[in-house]
Coordinates of C-alpha atoms in Angstrom, one line a residue:
M1 CA -1.6 -10.7 10.3
Y2 CA -0.5 -9.9 6.8
E3 CA -2.2 -8.8 3.6
I4 CA -2.3 -10.6 0.3
E5 CA -3.1 -8.0 -2.4
I6 CA -3.2 -8.3 -6.2
K7 CA -3.7 -5.2 -8.4
S8 CA -5.3 -4.7 -11.8
L9 CA -4.6 -1.7 -14.0
L10 CA -7.9 -0.5 -15.3
G11 CA -6.7 2.8 -16.8
S12 CA -9.8 4.6 -17.9
K13 CA -12.9 5.6 -16.0
E14 CA -15.0 3.6 -18.5
R15 CA -13.1 0.4 -17.6
A16 CA -13.4 1.2 -13.9
E17 CA -17.2 1.5 -14.2
E18 CA -17.4 -1.7 -16.2
A19 CA -15.4 -3.5 -13.4
K20 CA -17.7 -2.2 -10.7
K21 CA -20.7 -3.3 -12.7
K22 CA -19.3 -6.8 -13.0
L23 CA -18.4 -6.9 -9.4
A24 CA -22.0 -6.1 -8.4
E25 CA -23.4 -8.8 -10.9
K26 CA -21.0 -11.6 -9.7
D27 CA -21.1 -10.9 -6.0
K28 CA -24.5 -10.2 -4.4
S29 CA -22.7 -9.9 -1.0
L30 CA -20.7 -6.9 -2.2
T31 CA -21.2 -3.7 -0.2
K32 CA -19.7 -0.3 -0.6
K33 CA -17.9 0.8 2.6
G34 CA -17.2 4.3 1.6
E35 CA -15.0 6.6 -0.5
H36 CA -12.4 9.2 0.3
K37 CA -9.4 11.1 -0.9
Q38 CA -5.9 10.3 0.1
L39 CA -2.4 11.8 0.1
N40 CA 0.3 9.2 0.5
H41 CA 3.9 10.2 1.2
Y42 CA 6.5 7.5 0.6
F43 CA 10.0 7.6 2.3
N44 CA 13.3 6.2 1.3
V45 CA 14.2 3.5 3.9
P46 CA 18.0 3.0 4.5
S47 CA 19.6 -0.3 3.4
Q48 CA 18.5 -3.3 5.4
A49 CA 19.9 -6.8 5.7
A50 CA 17.8 -9.6 4.4
Q51 CA 16.4 -10.6 7.8
G52 CA 15.6 -7.2 9.1
I53 CA 17.3 -4.8 11.5
A54 CA 18.7 -7.3 13.9
A55 CA 20.7 -9.0 11.0
A56 CA 22.6 -5.9 9.9
T57 CA 26.2 -7.0 9.2
N58 CA 28.1 -4.2 7.6
A59 CA 28.5 -0.4 8.0
A60 CA 25.7 0.5 5.5
H61 CA 23.2 -1.9 6.9
A62 CA 24.2 -1.0 10.5
N63 CA 23.6 2.7 9.8
G64 CA 20.3 2.0 8.0
G65 CA 19.3 -0.2 11.0
K66 CA 20.0 2.6 13.4
I67 CA 17.8 5.0 11.5
L68 CA 15.0 2.5 11.2
S69 CA 15.3 1.7 14.9
K70 CA 15.1 5.5 15.6
V71 CA 12.0 5.8 13.5
C72 CA 10.3 2.9 15.4
E73 CA 11.4 4.4 18.8
I74 CA 9.9 7.9 18.1
I75 CA 6.7 6.5 16.5
G76 CA 6.1 4.1 19.4
P77 CA 4.7 6.8 21.8
L78 CA 2.3 8.1 19.1
V79 CA 0.4 4.8 18.6
A80 CA -2.1 3.0 20.9
E81 CA -0.8 0.8 23.6
D82 CA -2.2 -2.4 22.1
K83 CA -0.4 -1.7 18.8
K84 CA 3.1 -1.2 20.2
E85 CA 4.0 -5.0 20.1
A86 CA 3.0 -5.2 16.5
L87 CA 5.1 -2.2 15.6
K88 CA 8.0 -3.7 17.5
K89 CA 7.7 -7.0 15.7
I90 CA 7.7 -5.5 12.2
C91 CA 10.6 -3.1 13.1
E92 CA 12.7 -6.0 14.3
E93 CA 11.8 -8.7 11.9
G94 CA 10.6 -6.9 8.8
K95 CA 12.2 -7.5 5.4
K96 CA 12.4 -4.8 2.7
V97 CA 10.5 -2.4 4.9
S98 CA 8.6 0.5 3.3
I99 CA 7.4 3.5 5.2
R100 CA 4.7 6.0 4.3
T101 CA 2.4 8.6 5.8
R102 CA -1.2 9.0 4.8
D103 CA -3.9 11.6 5.0
A104 CA -7.4 10.1 4.4
D105 CA -10.0 12.9 4.5
G106 CA -8.2 14.6 7.4
K107 CA -7.2 11.5 9.4
V108 CA -3.4 10.9 9.5
Y109 CA -1.8 7.5 9.6
F110 CA 1.7 6.1 10.0
V111 CA 2.1 3.1 7.7
M112 CA 4.9 0.5 7.6
K113 CA 4.9 -2.6 5.4
A114 CA 7.3 -5.5 5.1
S115 CA 7.5 -8.2 2.4
V116 CA 6.5 -11.8 2.9
G117 CA 8.8 -13.7 0.5
D118 CA 10.8 -12.1 -2.3
D119 CA 8.4 -9.3 -3.4
T120 CA 9.0 -5.7 -2.6
S121 CA 7.3 -4.2 0.5
A122 CA 6.0 -1.2 -1.6
N123 CA 4.2 -3.2 -4.2
G124 CA 4.4 -6.9 -3.4
V125 CA 1.5 -9.4 -3.4
S126 CA 2.1 -10.7 0.2
R127 CA 3.0 -8.2 2.9
V128 CA 2.9 -7.6 6.6
E129 CA 1.2 -4.2 7.3
F130 CA 1.2 -1.9 10.3
Q131 CA -1.2 1.1 10.0
E132 CA -2.2 3.3 12.9
E133 CA -3.8 6.7 13.2
V134 CA -1.7 9.3 14.8
F135 CA -2.9 12.7 16.1
K136 CA -0.6 14.8 14.1
T137 CA -1.0 16.7 10.9
L138 CA 0.5 15.1 7.8
D139 CA 3.3 17.8 7.8
E140 CA 4.0 17.2 11.5
L141 CA 4.3 13.5 11.0
D142 CA 6.5 13.9 7.9
K143 CA 8.8 16.2 9.9
I144 CA 9.2 13.6 12.6
L145 CA 10.4 11.0 10.0
L146 CA 12.6 13.5 8.1
D147 CA 14.2 14.5 11.4
A148 CA 14.9 10.8 12.1
G149 CA 17.0 10.6 9.0
L150 CA 14.5 9.5 6.3
T151 CA 14.1 11.3 3.0
Y152 CA 11.1 11.6 0.6
Q153 CA 10.8 9.1 -2.1
A154 CA 7.6 10.4 -3.7
K155 CA 4.2 11.9 -2.9
W156 CA 1.1 10.3 -4.2
S157 CA -2.6 11.4 -4.5
R158 CA -5.7 9.3 -5.1
E159 CA -9.4 9.0 -4.8
R160 CA -10.5 5.7 -3.4
E161 CA -13.8 3.7 -3.3
E162 CA -13.8 0.8 -0.8
Y163 CA -15.9 -2.4 -1.2
E164 CA -16.2 -5.6 0.9
S165 CA -17.2 -9.0 -0.3
K166 CA -18.6 -11.1 2.6
T167 CA -18.8 -14.2 0.4
H168 CA -15.1 -14.1 -0.5
N169 CA -13.9 -12.4 2.7
M170 CA -12.2 -9.9 0.5
Q171 CA -11.6 -6.1 0.5
I172 CA -11.7 -4.5 -2.9
T173 CA -10.7 -0.9 -3.8
I174 CA -11.1 1.1 -7.0
D175 CA -8.6 4.0 -7.0
K176 CA -8.1 6.9 -9.3
N177 CA -4.4 7.5 -8.9
A178 CA -2.3 10.4 -10.1
G179 CA -0.1 9.1 -12.9
Y180 CA -1.6 5.5 -13.0
G181 CA -5.2 6.3 -13.8
Y182 CA -7.7 3.8 -12.4
L183 CA -6.4 0.8 -10.4
A184 CA -8.3 -2.0 -8.7
E185 CA -6.9 -3.8 -5.6
F186 CA -8.2 -7.2 -4.3
E187 CA -7.0 -8.0 -0.8
K188 CA -7.5 -10.9 1.7
S189 CA -5.9 -11.1 5.1
G190 CA -3.9 -14.0 6.4
K191 CA -2.1 -15.1 9.5
E192 CA 1.1 -17.0 10.2
G193 CA 0.7 -20.6 9.1
D194 CA -1.8 -19.9 6.4
D195 CA -1.2 -21.1 2.8
V196 CA -0.3 -17.8 1.1
K197 CA -0.3 -19.4 -2.4
M198 CA -3.8 -20.8 -1.9
I199 CA -5.1 -17.3 -0.8
E200 CA -3.4 -15.8 -3.9
K201 CA -5.2 -18.4 -6.1
E202 CA -8.5 -17.5 -4.5
I203 CA -8.0 -13.8 -5.4
R204 CA -6.9 -14.6 -8.9
D205 CA -9.9 -16.9 -9.5
F206 CA -12.3 -14.1 -8.3
M207 CA -10.5 -11.6 -10.6
G208 CA -11.0 -14.0 -13.5
E209 CA -14.7 -14.2 -12.8
I210 CA -15.1 -10.5 -13.2
G211 CA -12.8 -10.3 -16.2
V212 CA -9.9 -8.2 -14.8
E213 CA -6.2 -9.0 -15.4
E214 CA -3.5 -9.0 -12.8
L215 CA -1.0 -6.2 -13.2
A216 CA 2.4 -8.0 -13.5
Q217 CA 4.9 -7.2 -10.8
D218 CA 7.7 -6.2 -13.2
R219 CA 5.4 -3.7 -15.0
L220 CA 4.2 -2.4 -11.7
E221 CA 7.8 -1.9 -10.5
R222 CA 8.6 0.0 -13.8
M223 CA 5.5 2.2 -13.2
F224 CA 6.5 2.8 -9.6
E225 CA 10.1 3.7 -10.6
F226 CA 8.9 6.1 -13.3
Y227 CA 6.4 7.8 -10.9
N228 CA 9.1 8.2 -8.2
E229 CA 11.3 10.0 -10.7
H230 CA 8.6 12.3 -12.0
W231 CA 6.1 12.5 -9.1
A232 CA 6.1 16.3 -8.9
E233 CA 4.5 16.4 -12.4
Y234 CA 1.6 14.2 -11.3
Y235 CA 1.0 14.7 -7.6
G236 CA -2.5 16.3 -7.1
T237 CA -3.3 16.2 -10.8
D238 CA -5.4 14.0 -13.2
K239 CA -2.4 13.4 -15.5
V240 CA -1.7 9.8 -16.5
F241 CA 1.3 8.1 -18.1
T242 CA 1.6 4.7 -19.8
I243 CA 4.5 2.3 -19.1
E244 CA 4.5 -1.2 -20.7

């Protein structure tokens, strides 16, 4: 399974409330699943060859592959038995892998994402995702990854509202992110063989119905880069920056 996700930068609380109002008006099947606070810690992942760990061809890629293999090896015993094969697959075949840890209202998760196509795994539209709860504290899980050779990229904090559209088979979140302000995410799941471009069009058409604009990937990458350089100023705060 993989996720197809498109973001919209809402910015202010007023625009977020307007988007939620239009969502409810346009989609009578919309239900609110819940809300929670999150801490997300992103890690620098060593250089990888284009086709994943197995394709490493030079010293830098080989060293990065060893570290990533070590991460997968030590995380394996922490996840449920029926999730081990999925973890193995993304570790061996993933492109542009990103790794993060997450605390959502006291539940701690290990998250690994890999790109589908040319987008980045951190912010791309189409990605394979592995997420599994682990019975560690956030600090304990972070230490496992740091000891394996990863380093912190940035720490993020957000408040999230989760919605589900049964009509569109879509998950929608409204986030209040440190640094970014309010951000909406529209996500549908797919499987191998599905027409990704068609699913992307379905999401964009729905976004058009409620009057929200897609956040361009190049702008999102600039925002992501700026936050990574200045995250200590924003993590855990209500401060917001603007990057065009």
